[in-house]
PDB file of C-alpha atoms in Angstrom:
ATOM      1  CA  MET P   1      -2.313 108.365  -6.742  1.00  0.00           C
ATOM      2  CA  GLU P   2       0.512 109.293  -9.056  1.00  0.00           C
ATOM      3  CA  VAL P   3       0.687 107.861 -12.578  1.00  0.00           C
ATOM      4  CA  SER P   4       3.639 107.781 -14.974  1.00  0.00           C
ATOM      5  CA  LEU P   5       3.651 110.600 -17.518  1.00  0.00           C
ATOM      6  CA  TRP P   6       4.496 108.054 -20.188  1.00  0.00           C
ATOM      7  CA  ALA P   7       1.266 106.195 -19.402  1.00  0.00           C
ATOM      8  CA  ILE P   8      -0.683 109.422 -19.729  1.00  0.00           C
ATOM      9  CA  GLU P   9       0.948 110.143 -23.088  1.00  0.00           C
ATOM     10  CA  LEU P  10       0.102 106.644 -24.356  1.00  0.00           C
ATOM     11  CA  LEU P  11      -3.510 107.026 -23.216  1.00  0.00           C
ATOM     12  CA  MET P  12      -3.866 110.387 -24.970  1.00  0.00           C
ATOM     13  CA  LYS P  13      -2.582 108.931 -28.245  1.00  0.00           C
ATOM     14  CA  GLU P  14      -4.904 105.929 -27.875  1.00  0.00           C
ATOM     15  CA  ARG P  15      -7.947 108.122 -27.229  1.00  0.00           C
ATOM     16  CA  ALA P  16      -7.194 110.186 -30.357  1.00  0.00           C
ATOM     17  CA  ARG P  17      -7.267 107.086 -32.579  1.00  0.00           C
ATOM     18  CA  GLU P  18     -10.240 106.468 -34.848  1.00  0.00           C
ATOM     19  CA  ILE P  19     -11.718 102.962 -34.995  1.00  0.00           C
ATOM     20  CA  VAL P  20     -14.555 101.483 -37.013  1.00  0.00           C
ATOM     21  CA  GLN P  21     -15.637  98.465 -34.934  1.00  0.00           C
ATOM     22  CA  ARG P  22     -12.890  97.202 -32.622  1.00  0.00           C
ATOM     23  CA  CYS P  23      -9.518  98.733 -31.815  1.00  0.00           C
ATOM     24  CA  GLY P  24      -7.665  95.438 -31.386  1.00  0.00           C
ATOM     25  CA  CYS P  25      -7.056  96.060 -27.660  1.00  0.00           C
ATOM     26  CA  ARG P  26      -3.328  96.027 -28.311  1.00  0.00           C
ATOM     27  CA  LEU P  27      -2.516  98.706 -25.733  1.00  0.00           C
ATOM     28  CA  HIS P  28      -4.354  96.738 -23.026  1.00  0.00           C
ATOM     29  CA  GLU P  29      -2.628  93.474 -23.902  1.00  0.00           C
ATOM     30  CA  THR P  30       0.900  94.861 -24.215  1.00  0.00           C
ATOM     31  CA  HIS P  31       0.971  97.712 -21.664  1.00  0.00           C
ATOM     32  CA  GLY P  32      -1.845  97.001 -19.247  1.00  0.00           C
ATOM     33  CA  LEU P  33      -3.559 100.283 -20.161  1.00  0.00           C
ATOM     34  CA  PRO P  34      -7.165 100.821 -21.245  1.00  0.00           C
ATOM     35  CA  CYS P  35      -7.463 100.591 -25.021  1.00  0.00           C
ATOM     36  CA  LYS P  36      -9.603 102.764 -27.268  1.00  0.00           C
ATOM     37  CA  CYS P  37     -12.717 100.606 -27.079  1.00  0.00           C
ATOM     38  CA  LYS P  38     -12.417 100.343 -23.272  1.00  0.00           C
ATOM     39  CA  MET P  39     -12.170 104.128 -22.916  1.00  0.00           C
ATOM     40  CA  ASP P  40     -15.147 104.593 -25.252  1.00  0.00           C
ATOM     41  CA  ALA P  41     -17.163 102.080 -23.197  1.00  0.00           C
ATOM     42  CA  LEU P  42     -16.382 103.982 -19.999  1.00  0.00           C
ATOM     43  CA  SER P  43     -17.361 107.251 -21.638  1.00  0.00           C
ATOM     44  CA  ASP P  44     -20.642 105.791 -22.923  1.00  0.00           C
ATOM     45  CA  ALA P  45     -21.416 104.571 -19.386  1.00  0.00           C
ATOM     46  CA  GLY P  46     -20.773 108.033 -17.971  1.00  0.00           C
ATOM     47  CA  MET P  47     -17.720 106.879 -16.075  1.00  0.00           C
ATOM     48  CA  GLU P  48     -14.334 108.553 -15.878  1.00  0.00           C
ATOM     49  CA  LEU P  49     -10.995 106.892 -16.436  1.00  0.00           C
ATOM     50  CA  HIS P  50      -9.476 106.133 -13.018  1.00  0.00           C
ATOM     51  CA  PRO P  51      -5.969 105.010 -12.041  1.00  0.00           C
ATOM     52  CA  HIS P  52      -7.367 101.668 -10.912  1.00  0.00           C
ATOM     53  CA  HIS P  53      -8.187 100.956 -14.568  1.00  0.00           C
ATOM     54  CA  LEU P  54      -4.423 100.922 -15.196  1.00  0.00           C
ATOM     55  CA  HIS P  55      -2.013  98.153 -14.299  1.00  0.00           C
ATOM     56  CA  ARG P  56      -0.458  98.953 -10.943  1.00  0.00           C
ATOM     57  CA  PHE P  57       2.965  99.082 -12.607  1.00  0.00           C
ATOM     58  CA  TRP P  58       2.150 102.593 -13.876  1.00  0.00           C
ATOM     59  CA  SER P  59       1.472 103.902 -10.367  1.00  0.00           C
ATOM     60  CA  SER P  60       4.225 102.073  -8.474  1.00  0.00           C
ATOM     61  CA  LEU P  61       7.341 103.575 -10.024  1.00  0.00           C
ATOM     62  CA  VAL P  62       9.753 104.984  -7.426  1.00  0.00           C
ATOM     63  CA  TYR P  63      12.075 107.861  -8.261  1.00  0.00           C
ATOM     64  CA  GLU P  64      15.119 108.246  -6.036  1.00  0.00           C
ATOM     65  CA  SER P  65      17.763 110.899  -5.898  1.00  0.00           C
ATOM     66  CA  PRO P  66      21.032 109.867  -7.578  1.00  0.00           C
ATOM     67  CA  PRO P  67      23.911 108.958  -5.311  1.00  0.00           C
ATOM     68  CA  ASP P  68      26.454 111.626  -4.546  1.00  0.00           C
ATOM     69  CA  GLY P  69      28.951 112.091  -7.348  1.00  0.00           C
ATOM     70  CA  ALA P  70      26.767 110.465 -10.022  1.00  0.00           C
ATOM     71  CA  LYS P  71      26.725 112.206 -13.399  1.00  0.00           C
ATOM     72  CA  TRP P  72      23.503 112.762 -15.262  1.00  0.00           C
ATOM     73  CA  GLU P  73      23.620 111.676 -18.876  1.00  0.00           C
ATOM     74  CA  ASP P  74      23.461 114.535 -21.366  1.00  0.00           C
ATOM     75  CA  HIS P  75      20.182 113.544 -23.012  1.00  0.00           C
ATOM     76  CA  ASP P  76      20.302 116.401 -25.539  1.00  0.00           C
ATOM     77  CA  ALA P  77      23.701 115.301 -26.775  1.00  0.00           C
ATOM     78  CA  THR P  78      22.511 111.714 -27.001  1.00  0.00           C
ATOM     79  CA  GLU P  79      19.474 112.681 -29.071  1.00  0.00           C
ATOM     80  CA  ARG P  80      21.624 114.796 -31.382  1.00  0.00           C
ATOM     81  CA  GLY P  81      23.924 111.833 -31.908  1.00  0.00           C
ATOM     82  CA  ILE P  82      21.011 109.537 -32.687  1.00  0.00           C
ATOM     83  CA  PHE P  83      19.582 112.052 -35.138  1.00  0.00           C
ATOM     84  CA  ALA P  84      22.958 112.551 -36.840  1.00  0.00           C
ATOM     85  CA  ALA P  85      23.285 108.792 -37.261  1.00  0.00           C
ATOM     86  CA  MET P  86      19.810 108.628 -38.798  1.00  0.00           C
ATOM     87  CA  VAL P  87      20.726 111.401 -41.233  1.00  0.00           C
ATOM     88  CA  GLU P  88      23.796 109.445 -42.321  1.00  0.00           C
ATOM     89  CA  ASP P  89      21.650 106.344 -42.827  1.00  0.00           C
ATOM     90  CA  VAL P  90      19.244 108.328 -45.011  1.00  0.00           C
ATOM     91  CA  TYR P  91      22.100 109.693 -47.136  1.00  0.00           C
ATOM     92  CA  ARG P  92      23.428 106.183 -47.668  1.00  0.00           C
ATOM     93  CA  GLN P  93      20.033 105.053 -48.991  1.00  0.00           C
ATOM     94  CA  GLY P  94      20.173 107.508 -51.874  1.00  0.00           C
ATOM     95  CA  PRO P  95      18.311 110.549 -53.270  1.00  0.00           C
ATOM     96  CA  ALA P  96      14.850 108.978 -53.047  1.00  0.00           C
ATOM     97  CA  ALA P  97      15.229 108.381 -49.300  1.00  0.00           C
ATOM     98  CA  VAL P  98      16.588 111.905 -48.775  1.00  0.00           C
ATOM     99  CA  ARG P  99      13.620 113.370 -50.648  1.00  0.00           C
ATOM    100  CA  LYS P 100      11.110 111.339 -48.631  1.00  0.00           C
ATOM    101  CA  ALA P 101      12.763 112.198 -45.316  1.00  0.00           C
ATOM    102  CA  SER P 102      12.830 115.891 -46.248  1.00  0.00           C
ATOM    103  CA  GLN P 103       9.104 115.814 -46.976  1.00  0.00           C
ATOM    104  CA  LEU P 104       8.443 114.273 -43.546  1.00  0.00           C
ATOM    105  CA  LEU P 105      10.621 116.778 -41.677  1.00  0.00           C
ATOM    106  CA  LEU P 106       9.572 119.943 -43.504  1.00  0.00           C
ATOM    107  CA  PRO P 107       6.243 120.459 -41.655  1.00  0.00           C
ATOM    108  CA  HIS P 108       8.097 120.246 -38.315  1.00  0.00           C
ATOM    109  CA  ILE P 109      11.066 122.497 -39.016  1.00  0.00           C
ATOM    110  CA  ARG P 110       9.281 124.938 -41.385  1.00  0.00           C
ATOM    111  CA  PRO P 111       5.593 124.895 -40.464  1.00  0.00           C
ATOM    112  CA  GLN P 112       5.026 128.194 -42.284  1.00  0.00           C
ATOM    113  CA  VAL P 113       5.405 126.426 -45.653  1.00  0.00           C
ATOM    114  CA  ALA P 114       3.792 123.115 -44.712  1.00  0.00           C
ATOM    115  CA  GLY P 115       0.490 124.043 -46.361  1.00  0.00           C
ATOM    116  CA  LEU P 116       1.983 125.153 -49.657  1.00  0.00           C
ATOM    117  CA  LEU P 117       1.409 122.985 -52.725  1.00  0.00           C
ATOM    118  CA  GLU P 118       3.479 122.486 -55.854  1.00  0.00           C
ATOM    119  CA  PRO P 119       2.388 124.708 -58.765  1.00  0.00           C
ATOM    120  CA  ARG P 120      -0.094 123.157 -61.140  1.00  0.00           C
ATOM    121  CA  GLU P 121       1.283 121.933 -64.438  1.00  0.00           C
ATOM    122  CA  SER P 122       0.387 124.226 -67.301  1.00  0.00           C
ATOM    123  CA  GLU P 123      -2.286 122.744 -69.529  1.00  0.00           C
ATOM    124  CA  ALA P 124      -0.854 124.706 -72.469  1.00  0.00           C
ATOM    125  CA  PRO P 125       2.957 124.643 -72.087  1.00  0.00           C
ATOM    126  CA  LYS P 126       4.723 127.524 -73.793  1.00  0.00           C
ATOM    127  CA  GLY P 127       5.840 126.676 -77.315  1.00  0.00           C
ATOM    128  CA  ARG P 128       4.385 123.142 -77.358  1.00  0.00           C
ATOM    129  CA  PRO P 129       1.332 123.048 -79.641  1.00  0.00           C
ATOM    130  CA  GLN P 130      -1.149 120.202 -79.647  1.00  0.00           C
ATOM    131  CA  PRO P 131      -0.111 117.320 -81.948  1.00  0.00           C
ATOM    132  CA  ASP P 132      -3.380 117.507 -83.877  1.00  0.00           C
ATOM    133  CA  GLY P 133      -2.105 118.059 -87.406  1.00  0.00           C
ATOM    134  CA  GLN P 134      -2.386 121.828 -86.925  1.00  0.00           C
ATOM    135  CA  CYS P 135       0.849 122.091 -84.905  1.00  0.00           C
ATOM    136  CA  GLY P 136       2.837 123.999 -87.527  1.00  0.00           C
ATOM    137  CA  PHE P 137       0.130 126.610 -87.956  1.00  0.00           C
ATOM    138  CA  ARG P 138      -0.336 126.741 -84.180  1.00  0.00           C
ATOM    139  CA  ALA P 139       3.374 127.430 -83.656  1.00  0.00           C
ATOM    140  CA  MET P 140       3.346 130.191 -86.273  1.00  0.00           C
ATOM    141  CA  SER P 141       0.146 131.642 -84.840  1.00  0.00           C
ATOM    142  CA  HIS P 142       1.796 131.865 -81.439  1.00  0.00           C
ATOM    143  CA  VAL P 143       4.742 133.726 -82.985  1.00  0.00           C
ATOM    144  CA  ILE P 144       2.526 136.401 -84.566  1.00  0.00           C
ATOM    145  CA  TYR P 145      -0.539 136.593 -82.320  1.00  0.00           C
ATOM    146  CA  GLY P 146       0.771 135.210 -79.041  1.00  0.00           C
ATOM    147  CA  ASP P 147      -2.088 132.710 -79.260  1.00  0.00           C
ATOM    148  CA  GLU P 148      -1.842 129.360 -81.009  1.00  0.00           C
ATOM    149  CA  GLU P 149      -5.648 129.178 -81.307  1.00  0.00           C
ATOM    150  CA  GLN P 150      -5.472 131.647 -84.210  1.00  0.00           C
ATOM    151  CA  TYR P 151      -4.122 128.871 -86.441  1.00  0.00           C
ATOM    152  CA  LEU P 152      -7.009 129.055 -88.928  1.00  0.00           C
ATOM    153  CA  GLN P 153      -6.293 132.762 -89.412  1.00  0.00           C
ATOM    154  CA  MET P 154      -2.627 131.908 -89.982  1.00  0.00           C
ATOM    155  CA  ARG P 155      -3.663 129.464 -92.720  1.00  0.00           C
ATOM    156  CA  GLN P 156      -5.625 132.204 -94.461  1.00  0.00           C
ATOM    157  CA  ASN P 157      -2.747 134.654 -94.100  1.00  0.00           C
ATOM    158  CA  LEU P 158      -0.452 132.274 -95.994  1.00  0.00           C
ATOM    159  CA  VAL P 159      -3.062 131.702 -98.705  1.00  0.00           C
ATOM    160  CA  THR P 160      -3.457 135.474 -99.129  1.00  0.00           C
ATOM    161  CA  GLU P 161       0.312 135.917 -99.403  1.00  0.00           C
ATOM    162  CA  ILE P 162       0.480 133.269-102.140  1.00  0.00           C
ATOM    163  CA  ASN P 163      -2.435 134.807-104.046  1.00  0.00           C
ATOM    164  CA  ASP P 164      -0.888 138.274-103.871  1.00  0.00           C
ATOM    165  CA  HIS P 165       2.526 137.097-105.138  1.00  0.00           C
ATOM    166  CA  ARG P 166       1.685 134.236-107.431  1.00  0.00           C
ATOM    167  CA  SER P 167       4.742 134.803-109.641  1.00  0.00           C
ATOM    168  CA  ILE P 168       7.058 134.205-106.679  1.00  0.00           C
ATOM    169  CA  TYR P 169       5.397 131.107-105.251  1.00  0.00           C
ATOM    170  CA  GLU P 170       4.571 129.141-108.393  1.00  0.00           C
ATOM    171  CA  GLY P 171       8.128 127.848-108.576  1.00  0.00           C
ATOM    172  CA  VAL P 172       8.379 127.410-104.816  1.00  0.00           C
ATOM    173  CA  TYR P 173       5.402 125.044-104.542  1.00  0.00           C
ATOM    174  CA  LEU P 174       5.653 123.293-107.907  1.00  0.00           C
ATOM    175  CA  TYR P 175       7.771 120.425-106.553  1.00  0.00           C
ATOM    176  CA  ARG P 176       5.849 119.974-103.258  1.00  0.00           C
ATOM    177  CA  ASP P 177       2.213 120.333-104.322  1.00  0.00           C
ATOM    178  CA  GLY P 178       2.361 120.260-108.125  1.00  0.00           C
ATOM    179  CA  SER P 179       0.360 123.473-108.470  1.00  0.00           C
ATOM    180  CA  LEU P 180      -0.718 126.525-106.499  1.00  0.00           C
ATOM    181  CA  GLU P 181      -4.279 125.210-106.557  1.00  0.00           C
ATOM    182  CA  ALA P 182      -3.157 122.164-104.592  1.00  0.00           C
ATOM    183  CA  THR P 183      -1.225 124.426-102.234  1.00  0.00           C
ATOM    184  CA  ARG P 184      -4.242 126.636-101.623  1.00  0.00           C
ATOM    185  CA  HIS P 185      -6.332 123.532-100.952  1.00  0.00           C
ATOM    186  CA  ARG P 186      -3.805 122.293 -98.370  1.00  0.00           C
ATOM    187  CA  LEU P 187      -3.317 125.637 -96.627  1.00  0.00           C
ATOM    188  CA  GLY P 188      -6.851 126.954 -96.966  1.00  0.00           C
ATOM    189  CA  ARG P 189      -8.584 124.456 -94.701  1.00  0.00           C
ATOM    190  CA  ARG P 190     -11.192 126.342 -92.633  1.00  0.00           C
ATOM    191  CA  THR P 191     -12.287 123.534 -90.310  1.00  0.00           C
ATOM    192  CA  ALA P 192     -10.991 123.710 -86.751  1.00  0.00           C
ATOM    193  CA  GLY P 193      -9.672 120.688 -84.891  1.00  0.00           C
ATOM    194  CA  SER P 194      -7.429 117.805 -85.903  1.00  0.00           C
ATOM    195  CA  CYS P 195      -6.682 117.187 -89.557  1.00  0.00           C
ATOM    196  CA  THR P 196      -5.030 114.545 -91.724  1.00  0.00           C
ATOM    197  CA  GLN P 197      -1.570 114.780 -93.268  1.00  0.00           C
ATOM    198  CA  GLU P 198      -3.124 116.168 -96.435  1.00  0.00           C
ATOM    199  CA  TYR P 199      -3.484 119.526 -94.640  1.00  0.00           C
ATOM    200  CA  TRP P 200      -0.280 119.646 -92.598  1.00  0.00           C
ATOM    201  CA  PHE P 201       2.177 122.531 -92.433  1.00  0.00           C
ATOM    202  CA  GLU P 202       5.192 121.650 -94.612  1.00  0.00           C
ATOM    203  CA  GLU P 203       8.794 122.840 -94.521  1.00  0.00           C
ATOM    204  CA  VAL P 204       8.341 124.702 -97.800  1.00  0.00           C
ATOM    205  CA  ASP P 205       5.710 126.861 -96.045  1.00  0.00           C
ATOM    206  CA  LEU P 206       8.533 128.343 -93.993  1.00  0.00           C
ATOM    207  CA  LEU P 207       9.598 130.312 -97.076  1.00  0.00           C
ATOM    208  CA  THR P 208       6.149 131.868 -97.350  1.00  0.00           C
ATOM    209  CA  PHE P 209       5.969 132.674 -93.640  1.00  0.00           C
ATOM    210  CA  ALA P 210       9.478 134.169 -93.606  1.00  0.00           C
ATOM    211  CA  THR P 211       8.614 136.360 -96.610  1.00  0.00           C
ATOM    212  CA  LEU P 212       5.204 137.451 -95.296  1.00  0.00           C
ATOM    213  CA  TYR P 213       6.524 138.458 -91.869  1.00  0.00           C
ATOM    214  CA  ASN P 214      10.088 139.374 -92.885  1.00  0.00           C
ATOM    215  CA  CYS P 215      11.815 137.075 -90.414  1.00  0.00           C
ATOM    216  CA  ALA P 216      14.608 134.520 -90.338  1.00  0.00           C
ATOM    217  CA  ILE P 217      13.557 131.028 -89.238  1.00  0.00           C
ATOM    218  CA  VAL P 218      15.977 128.549 -87.670  1.00  0.00           C
ATOM    219  CA  VAL P 219      14.841 124.915 -87.632  1.00  0.00           C
ATOM    220  CA  TYR P 220      16.387 122.089 -85.639  1.00  0.00           C
ATOM    221  CA  GLY P 221      15.350 118.531 -86.444  1.00  0.00           C
ATOM    222  CA  LEU P 222      15.950 114.942 -85.396  1.00  0.00           C
ATOM    223  CA  TYR P 223      16.451 111.832 -87.524  1.00  0.00           C
ATOM    224  CA  ASN P 224      16.171 108.308 -86.062  1.00  0.00           C
ATOM    225  CA  GLU P 225      16.327 109.643 -82.476  1.00  0.00           C
ATOM    226  CA  ARG P 226      20.099 110.129 -82.858  1.00  0.00           C
ATOM    227  CA  THR P 227      21.032 112.386 -85.754  1.00  0.00           C
ATOM    228  CA  THR P 228      20.268 116.075 -85.416  1.00  0.00           C
ATOM    229  CA  TYR P 229      20.282 118.699 -88.134  1.00  0.00           C
ATOM    230  CA  GLY P 230      19.616 122.392 -88.492  1.00  0.00           C
ATOM    231  CA  TYR P 231      18.972 124.905 -91.244  1.00  0.00           C
ATOM    232  CA  THR P 232      17.926 128.533 -91.671  1.00  0.00           C
ATOM    233  CA  VAL P 233      15.276 130.080 -93.925  1.00  0.00           C
ATOM    234  CA  LEU P 234      15.244 133.747 -94.985  1.00  0.00           C
ATOM    235  CA  PRO P 235      12.564 135.764 -96.828  1.00  0.00           C
ATOM    236  CA  LEU P 236      12.244 135.373-100.588  1.00  0.00           C
ATOM    237  CA  THR P 237      11.721 139.106-101.107  1.00  0.00           C
ATOM    238  CA  ALA P 238      11.292 142.258 -99.057  1.00  0.00           C
ATOM    239  CA  PRO P 239       9.519 145.634 -99.271  1.00  0.00           C
ATOM    240  CA  GLU P 240      11.437 148.610-100.618  1.00  0.00           C
ATOM    241  CA  GLY P 241      13.799 150.026 -98.020  1.00  0.00           C
ATOM    242  CA  VAL P 242      13.880 146.916 -95.809  1.00  0.00           C
ATOM    243  CA  THR P 243      17.490 145.832 -95.371  1.00  0.00           C
ATOM    244  CA  GLN P 244      17.261 142.817 -93.066  1.00  0.00           C
ATOM    245  CA  PRO P 245      14.804 140.444 -91.353  1.00  0.00           C
ATOM    246  CA  SER P 246      13.104 141.866 -88.271  1.00  0.00           C
ATOM    247  CA  GLU P 247      13.729 138.876 -85.980  1.00  0.00           C
ATOM    248  CA  VAL P 248      14.966 135.297 -85.715  1.00  0.00           C
ATOM    249  CA  ILE P 249      12.403 132.592 -84.888  1.00  0.00           C
ATOM    250  CA  THR P 250      13.525 129.142 -83.740  1.00  0.00           C
ATOM    251  CA  LEU P 251      11.527 125.945 -84.261  1.00  0.00           C
ATOM    252  CA  ALA P 252      12.011 122.229 -83.775  1.00  0.00           C
ATOM    253  CA  PHE P 253      10.696 119.605 -86.186  1.00  0.00           C
ATOM    254  CA  THR P 254      10.579 115.889 -85.367  1.00  0.00           C
ATOM    255  CA  GLY P 255       9.333 114.762 -88.763  1.00  0.00           C
ATOM    256  CA  ALA P 256       5.696 114.872 -87.677  1.00  0.00           C
ATOM    257  CA  HIS P 257       5.443 117.651 -85.105  1.00  0.00           C
ATOM    258  CA  TRP P 258       6.421 121.330 -84.926  1.00  0.00           C
ATOM    259  CA  VAL P 259       7.480 122.946 -81.651  1.00  0.00           C
ATOM    260  CA  ARG P 260       8.612 126.488 -80.959  1.00  0.00           C
ATOM    261  CA  LEU P 261      11.984 126.867 -79.217  1.00  0.00           C
ATOM    262  CA  TYR P 262      13.276 129.776 -77.184  1.00  0.00           C
ATOM    263  CA  PHE P 263      17.018 130.212 -77.601  1.00  0.00           C
ATOM    264  CA  GLY P 264      19.193 132.704 -75.790  1.00  0.00           C
ATOM    265  CA  GLU P 265      22.036 134.654 -77.340  1.00  0.00           C
ATOM    266  CA  VAL P 266      25.757 134.391 -76.758  1.00  0.00           C
ATOM    267  CA  ASP P 267      27.277 137.862 -76.577  1.00  0.00           C
ATOM    268  CA  GLY P 268      24.291 139.187 -78.512  1.00  0.00           C
ATOM    269  CA  VAL P 269      24.591 136.594 -81.302  1.00  0.00           C
ATOM    270  CA  THR P 270      22.093 133.823 -82.138  1.00  0.00           C
ATOM    271  CA  PRO P 271      23.475 130.509 -83.494  1.00  0.00           C
ATOM    272  CA  ILE P 272      22.587 130.210 -87.191  1.00  0.00           C
ATOM    273  CA  PRO P 273      22.827 126.819 -89.016  1.00  0.00           C
ATOM    274  CA  HIS P 274      23.462 126.582 -92.767  1.00  0.00           C
ATOM    275  CA  PHE P 275      20.878 128.105 -95.100  1.00  0.00           C
ATOM    276  CA  SER P 276      18.094 125.962 -96.489  1.00  0.00           C
ATOM    277  CA  PRO P 277      18.893 124.508 -99.932  1.00  0.00           C
ATOM    278  CA  GLN P 278      15.404 125.613-100.992  1.00  0.00           C
ATOM    279  CA  TRP P 279      16.150 129.207-100.081  1.00  0.00           C
ATOM    280  CA  SER P 280      19.625 128.982-101.627  1.00  0.00           C
ATOM    281  CA  HIS P 281      18.085 127.656-104.871  1.00  0.00           C
ATOM    282  CA  PHE P 282      16.055 130.840-105.319  1.00  0.00           C
ATOM    283  CA  ARG P 283      18.702 133.216-104.001  1.00  0.00           C
ATOM    284  CA  ASP P 284      20.238 134.202-107.335  1.00  0.00           C
ATOM    285  CA  MET P 285      16.844 135.437-108.555  1.00  0.00           C
ATOM    286  CA  LEU P 286      16.133 137.541-105.459  1.00  0.00           C
ATOM    287  CA  ARG P 287      16.853 141.142-104.551  1.00  0.00           C
ATOM    288  CA  ILE P 288      17.935 140.052-101.081  1.00  0.00           C
ATOM    289  CA  ALA P 289      20.532 137.546-102.212  1.00  0.00           C
ATOM    290  CA  ASP P 290      23.169 138.987 -99.869  1.00  0.00           C
ATOM    291  CA  TRP P 291      21.115 138.797 -96.672  1.00  0.00           C
ATOM    292  CA  ASP P 292      22.860 135.582 -95.703  1.00  0.00           C
ATOM    293  CA  SER P 293      26.042 137.569 -95.056  1.00  0.00           C
ATOM    294  CA  LEU P 294      24.264 139.397 -92.219  1.00  0.00           C
ATOM    295  CA  TYR P 295      24.293 136.173 -90.222  1.00  0.00           C
ATOM    296  CA  GLU P 296      27.946 135.220 -90.590  1.00  0.00           C
ATOM    297  CA  PRO P 297      28.698 135.765 -86.855  1.00  0.00           C
ATOM    298  CA  GLY P 298      25.787 133.481 -85.995  1.00  0.00           C
ATOM    299  CA  ARG P 299      27.012 130.854 -88.458  1.00  0.00           C
ATOM    300  CA  GLN P 300      30.471 130.912 -86.903  1.00  0.00           C
ATOM    301  CA  LEU P 301      28.925 130.608 -83.435  1.00  0.00           C
ATOM    302  CA  TYR P 302      26.876 127.611 -84.587  1.00  0.00           C
ATOM    303  CA  VAL P 303      30.067 125.837 -85.702  1.00  0.00           C
ATOM    304  CA  HIS P 304      31.841 126.825 -82.484  1.00  0.00           C
ATOM    305  CA  LEU P 305      29.043 125.252 -80.437  1.00  0.00           C
ATOM    306  CA  GLY P 306      29.424 121.971 -82.292  1.00  0.00           C
ATOM    307  CA  GLY P 307      27.074 122.452 -85.232  1.00  0.00           C
ATOM    308  CA  HIS P 308      27.984 121.280 -88.712  1.00  0.00           C
ATOM    309  CA  HIS P 309      27.602 123.128 -91.990  1.00  0.00           C
ATOM    310  CA  PRO P 310      27.318 120.421 -94.679  1.00  0.00           C
ATOM    311  CA  ALA P 311      29.144 120.826 -97.940  1.00  0.00           C
ATOM    312  CA  ASN P 312      26.321 121.524-100.355  1.00  0.00           C
ATOM    313  CA  ASP P 313      26.703 122.945-103.841  1.00  0.00           C
ATOM    314  CA  ASP P 314      23.294 124.547-103.565  1.00  0.00           C
ATOM    315  CA  ASP P 315      24.366 126.470-100.489  1.00  0.00           C
ATOM    316  CA  LYS P 316      26.857 128.751-102.228  1.00  0.00           C
ATOM    317  CA  SER P 317      27.498 130.771 -99.101  1.00  0.00           C
ATOM    318  CA  ASP P 318      29.518 127.936 -97.518  1.00  0.00           C
TER     319      ASP P 318
END
């Protein structure tokens, strides 16, 4: 007895289903075919599925040859048209629908990549220190050591620099901390982990870092989630024979968190905002007072890109 191939396909799909107690018998009620629980019962009884278990409709179909001159429908063309219409419908529903449809189709049209997973998110994103009160020291530690976990060592490096050049830093820290003793207390914390604001990295510490490591530091900040600002810090002094900073480091400061930025160059030039009023205040007393002129191309580029150099009497280079 012959049985429709469609019936066989439906039975194969039904047999592959997993059920807990009862399958619902939907296939039996709607198509006259044995449902999952019926097939399992036959199997448990040691019986095979037989055509007489199917409604006679599935074994009584008659296929006749088409009359002379009849044209067979181009089924491939029809299916392509249906698929094209579905694609248009998906596009009309927006990006989310396109993304979902792409995910469903990908395993079928590119099975070689179906098992690939998205890369895991980095637990320690580059340049984004933990907001634990140590973020400024973490950012600077990453600059020097390539590892932000050396932040306690960075604290001690700054304390050593201040102790070795007390005459330079007394005036620098007088306004912020009141005395170098208070500065050493703030910077010299040796306990790892989160800390209170009493021990945070402050903007004035940029002067010490820039001097210790002979670098220029560019800082971009944000006020009230709308107003941005930028400034540049240079070393306060330099060893004999050194004629310019060794590199430019870029940071972001939100008022409570330090983040390292990675900026590219435009024709070999890095954008340079105006120089910090703190650095400008000490410039006349320094042997490197003309180092700001080295960055004039970067300052012009900063303005060209939309930056603003404020009119400031302390910043005599403007």
